[in-house]
Coordinates of C-alpha atoms and ligand atoms in Angstrom, one line a residue:
Chain V
M174 CA 0.1 -0.2 -0.2
K175 CA 1.4 3.7 -0.7
R176 CA 1.0 6.1 2.3
Q177 CA 1.2 9.4 3.5
I178 CA 4.4 9.7 5.2
E179 CA 6.7 11.6 7.5
A180 CA 9.2 12.8 6.3
E181 CA 11.4 14.3 7.9
I182 CA 13.8 16.9 6.7
L183 CA 17.7 16.6 6.3
S184 CA 18.5 19.9 5.4
Q185 CA 17.1 23.4 4.7
R186 CA 19.4 26.2 3.1
R187 CA 18.2 29.8 1.0
L188 CA 19.6 29.9 -2.8
A189 CA 18.5 33.0 -3.7
P190 CA 15.8 35.8 -2.3
E191 CA 12.8 33.7 -1.5
I192 CA 14.1 30.3 -2.9
Y193 CA 14.6 27.5 -0.9
D194 CA 16.1 24.9 -1.2
M195 CA 15.1 20.9 0.8
R196 CA 16.7 17.9 1.4
I197 CA 14.2 15.6 2.7
E198 CA 13.6 11.9 3.1
G199 CA 11.4 9.9 1.4
G200 CA 11.2 7.0 2.8
E201 CA 11.2 3.5 0.2
A202 CA 8.8 5.1 -2.1
A203 CA 11.3 8.3 -3.5
K204 CA 13.5 4.6 -5.2
D205 CA 11.2 4.8 -8.5
A206 CA 11.0 8.3 -8.5
R207 CA 11.7 9.8 -12.3
P208 CA 12.4 12.6 -13.2
G209 CA 9.0 14.8 -13.8
Q210 CA 7.3 13.7 -11.3
F211 CA 6.0 15.8 -8.0
V212 CA 5.7 15.2 -3.2
T213 CA 2.9 16.5 -2.6
L214 CA 4.0 18.0 1.5
Y215 CA 1.6 19.6 4.0
C216 CA 0.8 22.7 6.5
E217 CA 1.4 21.3 10.2
D218 CA -1.0 24.8 10.5
G219 CA -4.6 23.8 10.6
A220 CA -6.0 26.7 8.2
R221 CA -3.8 25.2 5.5
I222 CA -5.3 21.9 4.9
L223 CA -4.7 21.6 0.8
P224 CA -0.9 19.6 0.1
R225 CA 1.6 21.5 -1.4
P226 CA 2.6 20.0 -5.1
I227 CA 6.4 20.4 -5.6
S228 CA 8.8 19.5 -7.9
I229 CA 11.3 16.9 -7.4
C230 CA 14.2 18.8 -8.7
E231 CA 16.9 15.8 -8.0
R232 CA 17.1 12.2 -5.6
E233 CA 19.8 10.5 -4.1
G234 CA 18.5 6.8 -3.5
T235 CA 15.9 7.3 -1.0
R236 CA 16.4 11.5 -0.4
F237 CA 14.4 13.9 -2.7
R238 CA 16.2 17.5 -3.2
L239 CA 13.4 19.6 -3.1
V240 CA 14.2 24.4 -4.8
Y241 CA 11.0 26.2 -4.2
R242 CA 9.6 29.4 -4.6
I243 CA 7.6 31.5 -1.2
A244 CA 4.2 32.0 -2.7
G245 CA 2.3 31.7 -0.2
A246 CA 1.6 31.0 3.6
G247 CA 2.5 27.1 2.9
T248 CA 5.8 27.7 1.6
R249 CA 6.5 30.7 3.6
E250 CA 5.7 27.9 6.9
F251 CA 8.2 25.3 4.4
A252 CA 10.2 28.1 4.7
S253 CA 10.6 29.2 8.3
Y254 CA 11.8 24.7 9.3
G255 CA 15.7 23.0 9.9
A256 CA 17.1 19.8 9.6
G257 CA 14.9 17.1 12.4
K258 CA 11.7 18.0 11.8
K259 CA 9.1 16.5 10.0
L260 CA 6.9 17.1 7.3
R261 CA 3.6 15.2 6.2
M262 CA 4.2 14.7 2.2
M263 CA 2.8 11.5 -0.3
G264 CA 5.0 11.2 -2.9
P265 CA 6.3 10.5 -5.9
L266 CA 2.7 11.0 -7.7
G267 CA 2.2 12.0 -11.4
N268 CA 3.9 10.3 -14.9
G269 CA 7.4 12.0 -15.2
F270 CA 9.0 13.3 -18.4
P271 CA 10.6 9.7 -20.6
L272 CA 13.7 10.1 -21.2
L273 CA 14.0 9.0 -24.9
N274 CA 17.7 8.5 -26.8
K275 CA 17.4 11.6 -28.5
R276 CA 19.0 15.1 -28.3
A277 CA 17.0 17.4 -26.3
I278 CA 16.3 20.7 -25.3
L279 CA 15.0 21.4 -21.6
I280 CA 14.0 24.1 -20.8
G281 CA 13.4 25.4 -17.6
G282 CA 11.9 29.1 -16.7
G283 CA 12.0 31.1 -13.0
I284 CA 10.4 28.2 -10.8
G285 CA 10.5 25.6 -13.2
I286 CA 13.7 25.2 -12.9
P287 CA 14.6 22.8 -10.1
P288 CA 12.0 19.8 -12.2
M289 CA 14.7 20.4 -15.4
L290 CA 18.2 18.8 -13.1
E291 CA 17.9 15.3 -12.3
L292 CA 15.9 15.3 -16.3
M293 CA 19.5 17.4 -17.5
K294 CA 21.1 14.1 -14.8
E295 CA 19.4 11.1 -16.9
L296 CA 18.8 12.0 -19.8
P297 CA 21.0 9.7 -21.9
G298 CA 21.7 11.2 -25.3
E299 CA 23.4 14.6 -25.9
K300 CA 21.1 17.1 -24.3
T301 CA 20.9 21.4 -24.3
A302 CA 19.8 23.2 -21.2
V303 CA 18.0 26.9 -21.9
L304 CA 16.9 28.6 -18.2
G305 CA 15.2 31.6 -18.2
Y306 CA 15.5 34.1 -14.8
R307 CA 14.4 37.0 -13.9
D308 CA 17.2 38.2 -12.6
R309 CA 21.4 37.7 -11.7
E310 CA 19.9 35.5 -9.1
L311 CA 20.6 32.4 -11.4
F312 CA 19.8 29.9 -8.8
L313 CA 21.5 25.5 -10.0
R314 CA 22.4 26.9 -13.6
D315 CA 25.5 26.0 -12.3
E316 CA 24.5 22.2 -11.4
F317 CA 23.5 22.4 -15.2
A318 CA 26.1 23.1 -16.4
A319 CA 27.9 19.9 -14.9
Y320 CA 25.8 17.9 -17.3
G321 CA 26.2 19.6 -20.8
P322 CA 25.5 23.1 -22.4
V323 CA 23.6 25.8 -20.4
A324 CA 21.6 28.6 -22.4
T325 CA 20.8 31.2 -20.3
A326 CA 18.0 33.7 -20.9
T327 CA 17.3 37.2 -18.3
E328 CA 14.4 39.2 -18.0
D329 CA 16.5 42.4 -17.5
G330 CA 19.5 41.2 -19.3
S331 CA 22.1 41.1 -16.1
A332 CA 22.4 38.1 -17.3
G333 CA 23.2 35.8 -21.0
V334 CA 20.4 37.2 -23.6
R335 CA 17.9 39.5 -22.3
G336 CA 14.5 38.1 -23.7
N337 CA 13.1 34.9 -22.3
V338 CA 14.1 31.4 -23.1
L339 CA 13.0 31.4 -27.0
D340 CA 15.4 34.4 -27.2
A341 CA 18.3 32.8 -26.2
I342 CA 17.6 29.4 -28.0
R343 CA 16.9 32.1 -31.7
E344 CA 20.3 33.6 -30.3
Q345 CA 22.7 30.8 -29.2
G346 CA 21.3 28.8 -31.6
V347 CA 20.3 25.9 -29.9
E348 CA 18.8 22.3 -32.0
G349 CA 18.2 19.3 -31.0
E350 CA 14.7 17.1 -31.3
V351 CA 12.8 17.2 -28.7
I352 CA 12.0 19.4 -26.4
Y353 CA 10.4 19.6 -22.8
A354 CA 9.8 22.2 -20.2
C355 CA 8.5 23.3 -17.1
G356 CA 7.4 26.8 -16.1
P357 CA 4.5 29.2 -17.0
T358 CA 2.1 28.9 -18.9
P359 CA 2.3 31.7 -21.3
M360 CA 5.9 30.4 -21.7
L361 CA 4.6 26.7 -22.6
R362 CA 2.2 28.0 -25.4
A363 CA 5.6 29.9 -26.6
V364 CA 7.8 26.8 -26.4
K365 CA 4.5 24.2 -28.1
E366 CA 4.0 26.6 -30.7
Y367 CA 7.8 26.7 -31.3
A368 CA 8.0 22.9 -30.7
L369 CA 5.3 23.1 -33.8
E370 CA 7.0 25.1 -36.0
K371 CA 9.6 23.3 -36.1
G372 CA 7.7 19.7 -36.1
L373 CA 9.7 18.7 -32.3
L374 CA 8.1 16.1 -30.3
C375 CA 8.1 18.5 -26.8
Y376 CA 6.6 18.6 -23.6
L377 CA 5.5 19.8 -20.9
S378 CA 4.9 19.6 -17.3
L379 CA 2.0 21.6 -16.4
E380 CA 0.9 23.2 -13.0
E381 CA -3.3 23.1 -11.7
R382 CA -4.5 23.7 -8.7
M383 CA -4.5 20.1 -6.9
A384 CA -7.1 19.4 -4.2
C385 CA -6.8 15.5 -4.5
G386 CA -2.6 15.0 -5.4
I387 CA -3.9 11.7 -6.5
G388 CA -6.8 11.6 -9.4
A389 CA -10.0 11.2 -7.5
C390 CA -11.5 14.5 -7.1
L391 CA -10.6 16.4 -10.5
A392 CA -10.2 19.9 -9.6
C393 CA -7.0 19.9 -11.0
V394 CA -7.2 19.4 -15.2
C395 CA -5.9 20.5 -18.4
R396 CA -8.0 20.5 -22.0
S397 CA -7.2 17.3 -24.0
K398 CA -7.5 17.6 -27.9
E399 CA -9.2 14.1 -27.9
T400 CA -12.1 12.1 -24.8
D401 CA -9.6 11.4 -22.1
E402 CA -9.6 7.6 -21.3
H403 CA -10.5 8.1 -18.1
T404 CA -12.3 10.6 -17.7
G405 CA -14.1 10.1 -20.5
V406 CA -14.8 14.3 -21.9
H407 CA -12.1 16.2 -22.9
N408 CA -9.8 16.7 -19.9
K409 CA -7.3 14.9 -18.5
R410 CA -5.8 14.9 -14.7
V411 CA -2.3 16.8 -13.8
C412 CA -2.0 15.1 -11.0
K413 CA -2.0 12.1 -12.5
D414 CA -2.9 12.0 -16.2
G415 CA 0.3 14.6 -15.8
P416 CA 1.6 16.9 -15.5
V417 CA 3.4 15.7 -18.0
F418 CA 2.0 15.6 -21.3
E419 CA 2.9 15.2 -24.9
A420 CA 2.6 19.5 -26.4
R421 CA -0.6 18.2 -29.4
E422 CA -2.4 16.3 -26.6
V423 CA -2.9 19.7 -24.3
E424 CA -4.8 22.8 -25.1
L425 CA -2.9 26.0 -23.7
Chain U
M112 CA -18.7 -4.9 20.8
H113 CA -20.6 -3.5 17.6
T114 CA -20.7 -1.3 14.7
R115 CA -22.5 -3.0 12.4
V116 CA -26.0 0.0 11.0
N117 CA -28.8 -1.1 9.0
L118 CA -29.7 1.6 6.7
A119 CA -33.6 0.9 4.9
G120 CA -32.5 -2.6 5.1
V121 CA -28.7 -1.9 4.0
E122 CA -26.2 -3.5 6.6
L123 CA -22.8 -1.4 7.0
K124 CA -20.2 -3.6 8.5
N125 CA -18.8 0.5 10.2
P126 CA -21.2 4.0 9.5
V127 CA -17.6 5.3 8.2
M128 CA -18.7 5.8 3.9
T129 CA -16.8 8.4 1.6
A130 CA -18.1 11.5 0.6
S131 CA -19.2 12.4 -2.6
G132 CA -16.9 14.0 -5.3
T133 CA -14.3 13.4 -2.6
F134 CA -13.2 9.6 -3.4
G135 CA -13.9 9.3 -7.5
S136 CA -14.7 5.7 -7.8
G137 CA -12.4 4.5 -4.8
A138 CA -9.5 4.1 -7.8
E139 CA -7.0 5.8 -6.6
Y140 CA -7.6 6.4 -2.7
G141 CA -7.5 2.2 -3.7
E142 CA -3.9 2.2 -3.7
Y143 CA -3.7 3.8 -0.1
V144 CA -6.9 2.5 2.1
D145 CA -7.8 -1.0 2.4
L146 CA -11.3 -0.5 0.6
N147 CA -12.6 -3.2 2.8
R148 CA -12.4 -1.6 5.2
L149 CA -15.4 1.4 4.5
G150 CA -18.9 1.0 5.9
A151 CA -19.5 2.0 2.1
V152 CA -18.6 3.9 -1.3
V153 CA -20.1 6.7 -2.2
T154 CA -19.3 7.3 -5.2
K155 CA -18.6 10.6 -8.1
G156 CA -21.8 12.2 -8.9
V157 CA -23.1 10.5 -12.2
A158 CA -25.2 11.7 -15.0
N159 CA -26.7 10.0 -17.4
V160 CA -24.5 11.4 -20.0
P161 CA -20.7 13.0 -19.8
W162 CA -19.9 16.5 -18.1
E163 CA -16.6 18.5 -18.9
G164 CA -17.3 20.4 -15.6
N165 CA -16.2 23.9 -15.0
P166 CA -13.5 25.6 -16.2
T167 CA -9.9 26.4 -13.7
P168 CA -9.7 26.8 -11.1
R169 CA -11.2 24.5 -9.9
V170 CA -10.3 24.8 -5.8
A171 CA -9.9 26.6 -4.1
E172 CA -7.8 26.6 -0.3
V173 CA -9.9 29.3 3.2
T174 CA -9.4 28.8 6.3
G175 CA -9.8 25.0 7.5
G176 CA -11.8 24.5 4.6
M177 CA -11.7 24.5 0.8
L178 CA -13.7 26.1 -1.7
N179 CA -14.7 23.5 -4.8
A180 CA -16.8 24.2 -8.5
I181 CA -15.6 20.9 -10.0
G182 CA -19.2 21.2 -12.3
L183 CA -19.9 17.8 -11.6
Q184 CA -17.0 16.4 -14.8
N185 CA -18.7 13.0 -14.9
P186 CA -17.8 10.2 -18.0
G187 CA -22.1 9.4 -17.6
I188 CA -24.1 6.2 -17.3
D189 CA -21.9 3.8 -19.8
V190 CA -18.5 3.9 -18.5
F191 CA -19.7 4.6 -15.1
C192 CA -21.6 0.8 -15.1
R193 CA -18.7 -0.6 -18.0
R194 CA -14.9 0.3 -15.8
D195 CA -16.8 1.3 -11.5
I196 CA -19.0 -0.9 -10.6
P197 CA -16.9 -3.8 -11.1
F198 CA -14.2 -2.7 -9.6
L199 CA -16.5 -2.0 -6.2
R200 CA -18.1 -5.1 -7.3
Q201 CA -14.6 -6.6 -5.5
F202 CA -14.1 -5.1 -2.3
D203 CA -16.0 -5.6 1.0
T204 CA -18.0 -2.9 0.9
K205 CA -21.7 -1.2 0.1
I206 CA -21.7 0.7 -3.3
I207 CA -23.5 4.7 -2.6
V208 CA -24.2 6.0 -6.3
N209 CA -24.1 9.6 -5.7
V210 CA -26.7 10.7 -9.2
C211 CA -26.3 13.7 -10.7
G212 CA -28.5 15.7 -13.0
K213 CA -29.7 19.3 -15.0
T214 CA -33.4 18.4 -16.0
E215 CA -35.6 15.8 -14.0
S216 CA -35.7 13.4 -16.5
D217 CA -32.3 13.2 -16.5
Y218 CA -32.5 12.2 -13.2
L219 CA -34.7 8.7 -13.5
E220 CA -32.4 7.8 -16.7
V221 CA -29.8 7.7 -14.7
V222 CA -31.5 5.8 -11.4
E223 CA -34.1 3.3 -14.1
R224 CA -30.1 2.8 -15.4
L225 CA -29.0 0.9 -12.3
A226 CA -31.7 -0.3 -11.5
D227 CA -30.6 -4.0 -12.6
E228 CA -27.2 -3.0 -11.3
P229 CA -25.1 -4.3 -8.5
V230 CA -25.3 -0.8 -6.6
D231 CA -27.1 -0.9 -2.9
L232 CA -28.0 2.4 -1.9
L233 CA -29.2 5.0 -4.5
E234 CA -27.8 9.2 -4.0
I235 CA -29.4 12.0 -5.2
N236 CA -27.5 14.7 -5.0
I237 CA -30.0 18.2 -5.6
S238 CA -27.5 20.2 -4.0
C239 CA -24.3 20.7 -5.7
P240 CA -23.6 24.6 -5.9
N241 CA -21.4 24.6 -9.4
V242 CA -24.2 24.0 -11.9
K243 CA -26.4 26.2 -13.6
E244 CA -28.8 24.4 -14.7
G245 CA -30.4 21.3 -12.2
G246 CA -28.8 19.9 -9.0
I247 CA -29.3 22.7 -6.3
A248 CA -32.6 24.1 -7.7
F249 CA -34.7 20.9 -7.0
G250 CA -33.3 21.3 -3.3
Q251 CA -33.4 24.6 -2.0
D252 CA -37.5 24.9 -2.6
P253 CA -39.0 22.0 -0.3
R254 CA -42.3 21.5 -3.0
A255 CA -39.7 20.4 -5.1
V256 CA -38.3 17.8 -3.4
E257 CA -41.1 16.0 -2.4
H258 CA -41.5 16.3 -6.0
I259 CA -38.2 14.8 -7.8
T260 CA -37.9 12.6 -4.4
A261 CA -41.4 11.0 -5.5
L262 CA -40.9 10.7 -9.6
V263 CA -37.1 9.1 -7.9
K264 CA -38.9 6.6 -6.1
K265 CA -41.1 5.3 -8.6
K266 CA -38.4 3.9 -10.3
A267 CA -35.7 3.7 -7.6
R268 CA -35.1 -0.2 -7.4
Q269 CA -32.8 0.4 -4.2
P270 CA -33.3 2.1 -0.7
V271 CA -33.2 6.5 -2.1
I272 CA -30.5 8.8 0.1
M273 CA -32.2 12.3 -0.7
K274 CA -29.0 14.9 -0.9
L275 CA -30.1 18.0 1.1
S276 CA -28.3 21.2 0.9
P277 CA -27.3 23.8 3.5
N278 CA -28.4 26.7 1.7
V279 CA -31.5 27.4 3.2
T280 CA -33.1 28.5 5.4
D281 CA -34.8 25.9 7.4
I282 CA -32.8 22.2 6.8
G283 CA -36.2 20.5 8.8
E284 CA -38.8 21.8 6.8
M285 CA -36.9 20.1 3.5
A286 CA -35.6 16.8 5.5
R287 CA -39.6 16.7 5.9
A288 CA -39.8 17.2 2.8
A289 CA -38.4 14.8 0.7
E290 CA -39.1 12.8 4.0
A291 CA -42.9 12.9 2.3
G292 CA -42.2 12.0 -1.1
G293 CA -40.8 9.1 -0.1
A294 CA -36.9 9.2 0.4
D295 CA -35.6 6.4 3.3
I296 CA -32.7 8.0 4.6
L297 CA -31.0 11.7 4.4
S298 CA -27.6 12.8 4.1
L299 CA -26.6 16.3 4.1
I300 CA -24.2 18.2 4.6
N301 CA -22.8 19.5 0.4
T302 CA -21.0 22.3 0.5
L303 CA -21.8 25.8 1.4
T304 CA -22.3 28.6 -1.4
G305 CA -18.9 30.6 -1.2
M306 CA -16.1 32.6 -2.9
K307 CA -12.2 34.1 -3.1
I308 CA -11.1 37.0 -4.1
D309 CA -7.8 37.3 -5.3
I310 CA -7.0 41.1 -4.3
H311 CA -3.4 41.4 -6.3
R312 CA -5.7 40.4 -9.5
R313 CA -8.5 42.2 -8.4
A314 CA -9.6 38.5 -9.6
F315 CA -12.6 35.5 -8.3
V316 CA -10.0 32.9 -7.4
L317 CA -11.8 30.2 -9.1
A318 CA -12.6 30.0 -12.8
N319 CA -17.2 29.4 -11.5
K320 CA -16.9 32.5 -9.1
T321 CA -17.7 30.6 -6.9
G322 CA -17.6 27.7 -5.2
G323 CA -18.8 25.3 -1.6
M324 CA -16.9 25.4 0.6
S325 CA -16.5 22.3 3.0
G326 CA -14.3 21.1 6.0
P327 CA -13.1 20.5 8.7
A328 CA -14.1 25.0 9.4
I329 CA -18.2 24.2 8.1
K330 CA -18.5 21.5 10.7
P331 CA -20.3 23.7 13.8
I332 CA -22.8 24.5 10.8
A333 CA -23.0 20.8 9.6
L334 CA -23.8 18.9 12.9
R335 CA -26.2 21.7 13.7
M336 CA -28.1 21.3 10.5
V337 CA -27.6 17.3 10.9
Y338 CA -29.4 18.0 14.7
Q339 CA -32.5 19.9 13.6
A340 CA -33.0 17.8 10.5
A341 CA -32.4 14.5 12.8
Q342 CA -36.0 15.9 15.1
A343 CA -37.6 17.2 12.5
V344 CA -38.0 13.0 10.3
R345 CA -37.8 9.5 11.2
I346 CA -35.8 8.2 8.5
P347 CA -32.0 7.4 9.3
I348 CA -29.7 10.0 8.4
I349 CA -25.8 10.4 6.7
G350 CA -24.2 13.5 9.1
M351 CA -21.6 15.0 7.2
G352 CA -19.6 18.3 6.9
G353 CA -16.1 18.8 7.9
I354 CA -15.2 15.5 9.7
V355 CA -11.8 14.9 10.2
T356 CA -11.6 12.5 13.5
A357 CA -13.2 10.0 14.2
E358 CA -14.2 12.5 17.8
D359 CA -16.0 14.4 15.2
A360 CA -17.9 11.8 13.9
I361 CA -18.8 11.0 16.9
E362 CA -20.7 14.4 17.3
F363 CA -22.2 13.7 14.4
I364 CA -23.5 10.8 15.4
L365 CA -24.9 11.8 19.4
A366 CA -26.7 15.0 17.5
G367 CA -28.8 12.3 15.6
A368 CA -26.8 11.1 12.6
S369 CA -27.0 6.8 12.0
A370 CA -23.3 7.1 9.7
V371 CA -21.4 9.5 8.6
S372 CA -19.3 10.3 5.6
I373 CA -15.8 11.3 5.7
G374 CA -14.7 14.1 2.5
T375 CA -12.1 16.4 2.2
A376 CA -10.7 15.1 4.8
N377 CA -9.6 12.4 2.6
F378 CA -7.5 15.0 1.2
M379 CA -5.1 15.8 4.4
Y380 CA -5.3 12.8 4.7
P381 CA -5.7 10.0 2.8
D382 CA -6.4 7.2 5.2
A383 CA -9.0 9.6 7.2
A384 CA -11.8 7.3 7.2
V385 CA -10.2 4.4 8.6
R386 CA -8.9 6.5 10.8
V387 CA -12.4 7.7 12.1
I388 CA -13.8 3.6 11.9
E389 CA -10.7 2.8 14.6
G390 CA -10.8 5.6 17.1
I391 CA -15.0 5.4 17.2
E392 CA -14.0 1.2 18.0
A393 CA -11.5 2.2 21.3
Y394 CA -14.0 5.5 21.8
M395 CA -17.0 2.4 22.2
E396 CA -14.2 -0.4 24.0
K397 CA -13.6 2.9 26.1
Y398 CA -17.1 3.7 27.6
G399 CA -18.4 -0.4 27.6
V400 CA -20.5 0.9 23.9
E401 CA -21.7 -2.3 23.3
D402 CA -24.3 -0.7 20.0
I403 CA -23.1 2.0 18.0
G404 CA -26.7 2.4 18.3
E405 CA -27.1 3.3 21.5
L406 CA -24.8 6.1 20.8
V407 CA -27.1 7.6 17.4
G408 CA -29.5 10.9 18.8
A409 CA -28.2 10.0 22.0
V410 CA -27.6 13.5 23.2
R411 CA -31.2 15.5 22.5
Ligands
FAD167 C1 2.8 19.4 -10.4 C2 3.1 20.7 -9.2 C3 4.4 21.4 -9.3 C4 5.5 22.8 -9.0 N1 6.0 22.1 -7.9 C5 6.8 23.1 -7.5 C6 8.6 23.4 -7.3 O1 9.3 23.1 -7.8 N2 8.5 24.9 -6.7 C7 7.9 25.7 -6.8 O2 8.3 26.9 -6.0 N3 6.2 25.5 -6.7 C8 6.5 24.2 -7.2 N4 5.3 24.3 -7.4 C9 3.8 25.8 -7.5 C10 3.4 25.2 -5.6 O3 2.7 24.6 -5.7 C11 2.4 26.6 -4.4 O4 4.2 27.6 -6.0 C12 2.8 27.5 -3.4 O5 1.3 25.2 -4.6 C13 1.6 27.6 -2.9 O6 1.5 27.4 -1.7 P1 1.3 28.9 -1.2 O7 0.8 28.5 0.8 O8 2.9 29.0 -0.3 O9 0.7 29.6 -1.7 P2 -0.8 30.0 -1.4 O10 -1.2 31.0 -2.4 O11 -1.6 30.7 -0.4 O12 -2.0 28.9 -1.5 C14 -3.4 29.3 -1.6 C15 -3.7 27.2 -2.9 O13 -2.9 27.5 -3.4 C16 -3.0 26.2 -3.7 N5 -1.5 27.4 -5.1 C17 -1.1 28.1 -5.2 N6 0.0 28.8 -5.6 C18 -0.7 27.7 -7.0 C19 0.4 27.0 -8.3 N7 1.5 27.6 -8.8 N8 0.8 25.8 -8.4 C20 -0.4 24.9 -7.9 N9 -1.3 25.3 -6.5 C21 -0.5 26.0 -6.3 C22 -1.4 25.4 -3.2 O14 -1.3 24.9 -3.6 C23 -2.7 25.8 -1.9 O15 -3.8 24.5 -1.8 C24 4.3 23.0 -8.2 C25 3.0 22.6 -8.6 C26 2.8 21.7 -9.4 C27 1.2 21.7 -9.9
FMN168 C1 -13.6 18.7 -4.1 C2 -15.1 18.3 -4.2 C3 -15.7 17.6 -5.4 C4 -17.7 16.9 -4.1 N1 -18.4 16.4 -5.2 C5 -19.6 15.8 -4.9 C6 -20.7 15.4 -5.9 O1 -20.3 15.1 -6.8 N2 -21.7 14.7 -5.2 C7 -22.1 16.1 -4.0 O2 -23.4 15.0 -3.7 N3 -21.7 15.8 -3.4 C8 -19.9 16.7 -3.5 N4 -19.7 17.0 -2.6 C9 -19.2 17.5 -1.6 C10 -19.8 16.3 -0.6 O3 -20.0 15.8 -0.7 C11 -19.4 16.8 1.5 O4 -20.9 16.4 0.7 C12 -19.4 18.4 0.9 O5 -17.5 17.9 0.9 C13 -18.8 18.1 2.5 O6 -18.1 17.3 3.4 P1 -16.6 17.3 3.7 O7 -17.0 18.7 4.8 O8 -16.1 16.8 4.7 O9 -15.8 18.0 2.8 C14 -18.2 17.6 -3.5 C15 -17.1 18.2 -2.4 C16 -15.9 18.0 -2.4 C17 -15.1 18.8 -1.7
FES169 S1 -5.8 16.8 -7.4 FE1 -8.0 15.7 -7.4 S2 -7.4 14.4 -9.4 FE2 -5.9 15.8 -9.8

């Protein structure tokens, strides 16, 4: 049986303003985790009842590394905890990225960057990371560089190419056969359009508000092109059927 | 000591079930809880045809609770009968099918379709606040409640639970109307209509603007309404609304509920229903309660 566990925080540090890096003991279930999957963390404060989904940034044995941004009261609560604290957690959840042996472009925008790190590590073929940041707080960038070339874009032009991830791809002539991307929806829309234009295979990791996190409540759906086999309608569950979808499958 | 309860001739091994819409048809939560432990599984609302549901965001957190506006997305009765009933039949638990519709004939079509299916009870949702037609429209006027109950009773082969809305002035009146229409059992409460606004975006948080509030924060209201309904009718009541722990569940039973449903708590603890069952057993042991029936409505 799968379980919600009491997961112990092993360490926590601040990576950049509002960005935290937490290592947490995931137990036996963690061993099967794939890049692109996520966990849900639960708050101790009873006012906040719903789980917070956070992507797996890295996995080593039974340990997870989670990198997250303070977005509200729940993530602020998590950031206040240090080593030794236990948090209720479920996961790994969701499908994860397919590991294809093709020349790959890994695109991460903002807080969509963390899940691309484990993927960068595990993809078997040639790969380039394209990372989009707001400013010169280039969290995790150097860690990607250990596994392949990295192109950087910043909105304010303080590092790399000024502009967005697609500007970086075009300016630096990044090429590949498959795109993997995670980031804000406008970015994903633009990436999908680019992939269709170039005829590339493209996998997008989507985000939606969740309640159960395991596919039961139908809170977290996205629009699908075809009638989904499980739901019987044009909806797929981001938590269970996703968060990763082939770009042509979903409408953004 | 025993926890068996009899609801309109259907015997449940214990009085704890899962609330409609929070547990799917059990397949996903079945990976986290032993479904054989549950008194019953109440399935997500099902209509005569597939429904796409509302746009997202469909859920929002509020202090001690949540809002949802799923909009009764469901795959339709055909898929449900083909896939979900056979799945649930594998387990030693009762099957309660929650039925929704936009028109009277929608409800009746589903009820008729279920007549020959191996399900134990039907729960008729006349209280969903998140769909424009049907749903709650049937649940806010006592004459409409009595009318739809009588229509459903005429067609139904299984005992009928009428699920009442808390978004009314006098819950006792609605409970009596359902009883007068021939309901075998009542369940309450469905969600309370609520709203959340994002002050930074100056926009509604839910795409549907309003949503149904559930979770621990609504428990005192739900408990009061279950008590009032229990005072108003003689048929059994399934109580729900914010139950997380066995202590919560026992409050509902003492107020007059013969059984309880666990909804939003599943999102907090996937094994919430089993924890409640174990806690009720411990309570009975502690106070030397032989038959759980002794507790039903014991506080007047
Ligand atoms: C599959 C998935 C993976 C994610 N991975 C990461 C990650 O690796 N790092 C990271 O920093 N963030 C990630 N997020 C976003 C993260 O879940 C939210 O930032 C977080 O839930 C905010 O909680 P809060 O209490 O701080 O904010 P609040 O705004 O107070 O939260 C209120 C409610 O809204 C929900 N919510 C708020 N923002 C989001 C959002 N963007 N997506 C989904 N639910 C939200 C919360 O879970 C909570 O239920 C991911 C989201 C999804 C769906
Ligand atoms: C996400 C969600 C979906 C729901 N879907 C249904 C439904 O399809 N039919 C129904 O009768 N009630 C539905 N409900 C209402 C619950 O069954 C229950 O009446 C209500 O949530 C109060 O109980 P709780 O506080 O324990 O969740 C839903 C509730 C939630 C939170
Ligand atoms: S969060 Fe419940 S189905 Fe995805």
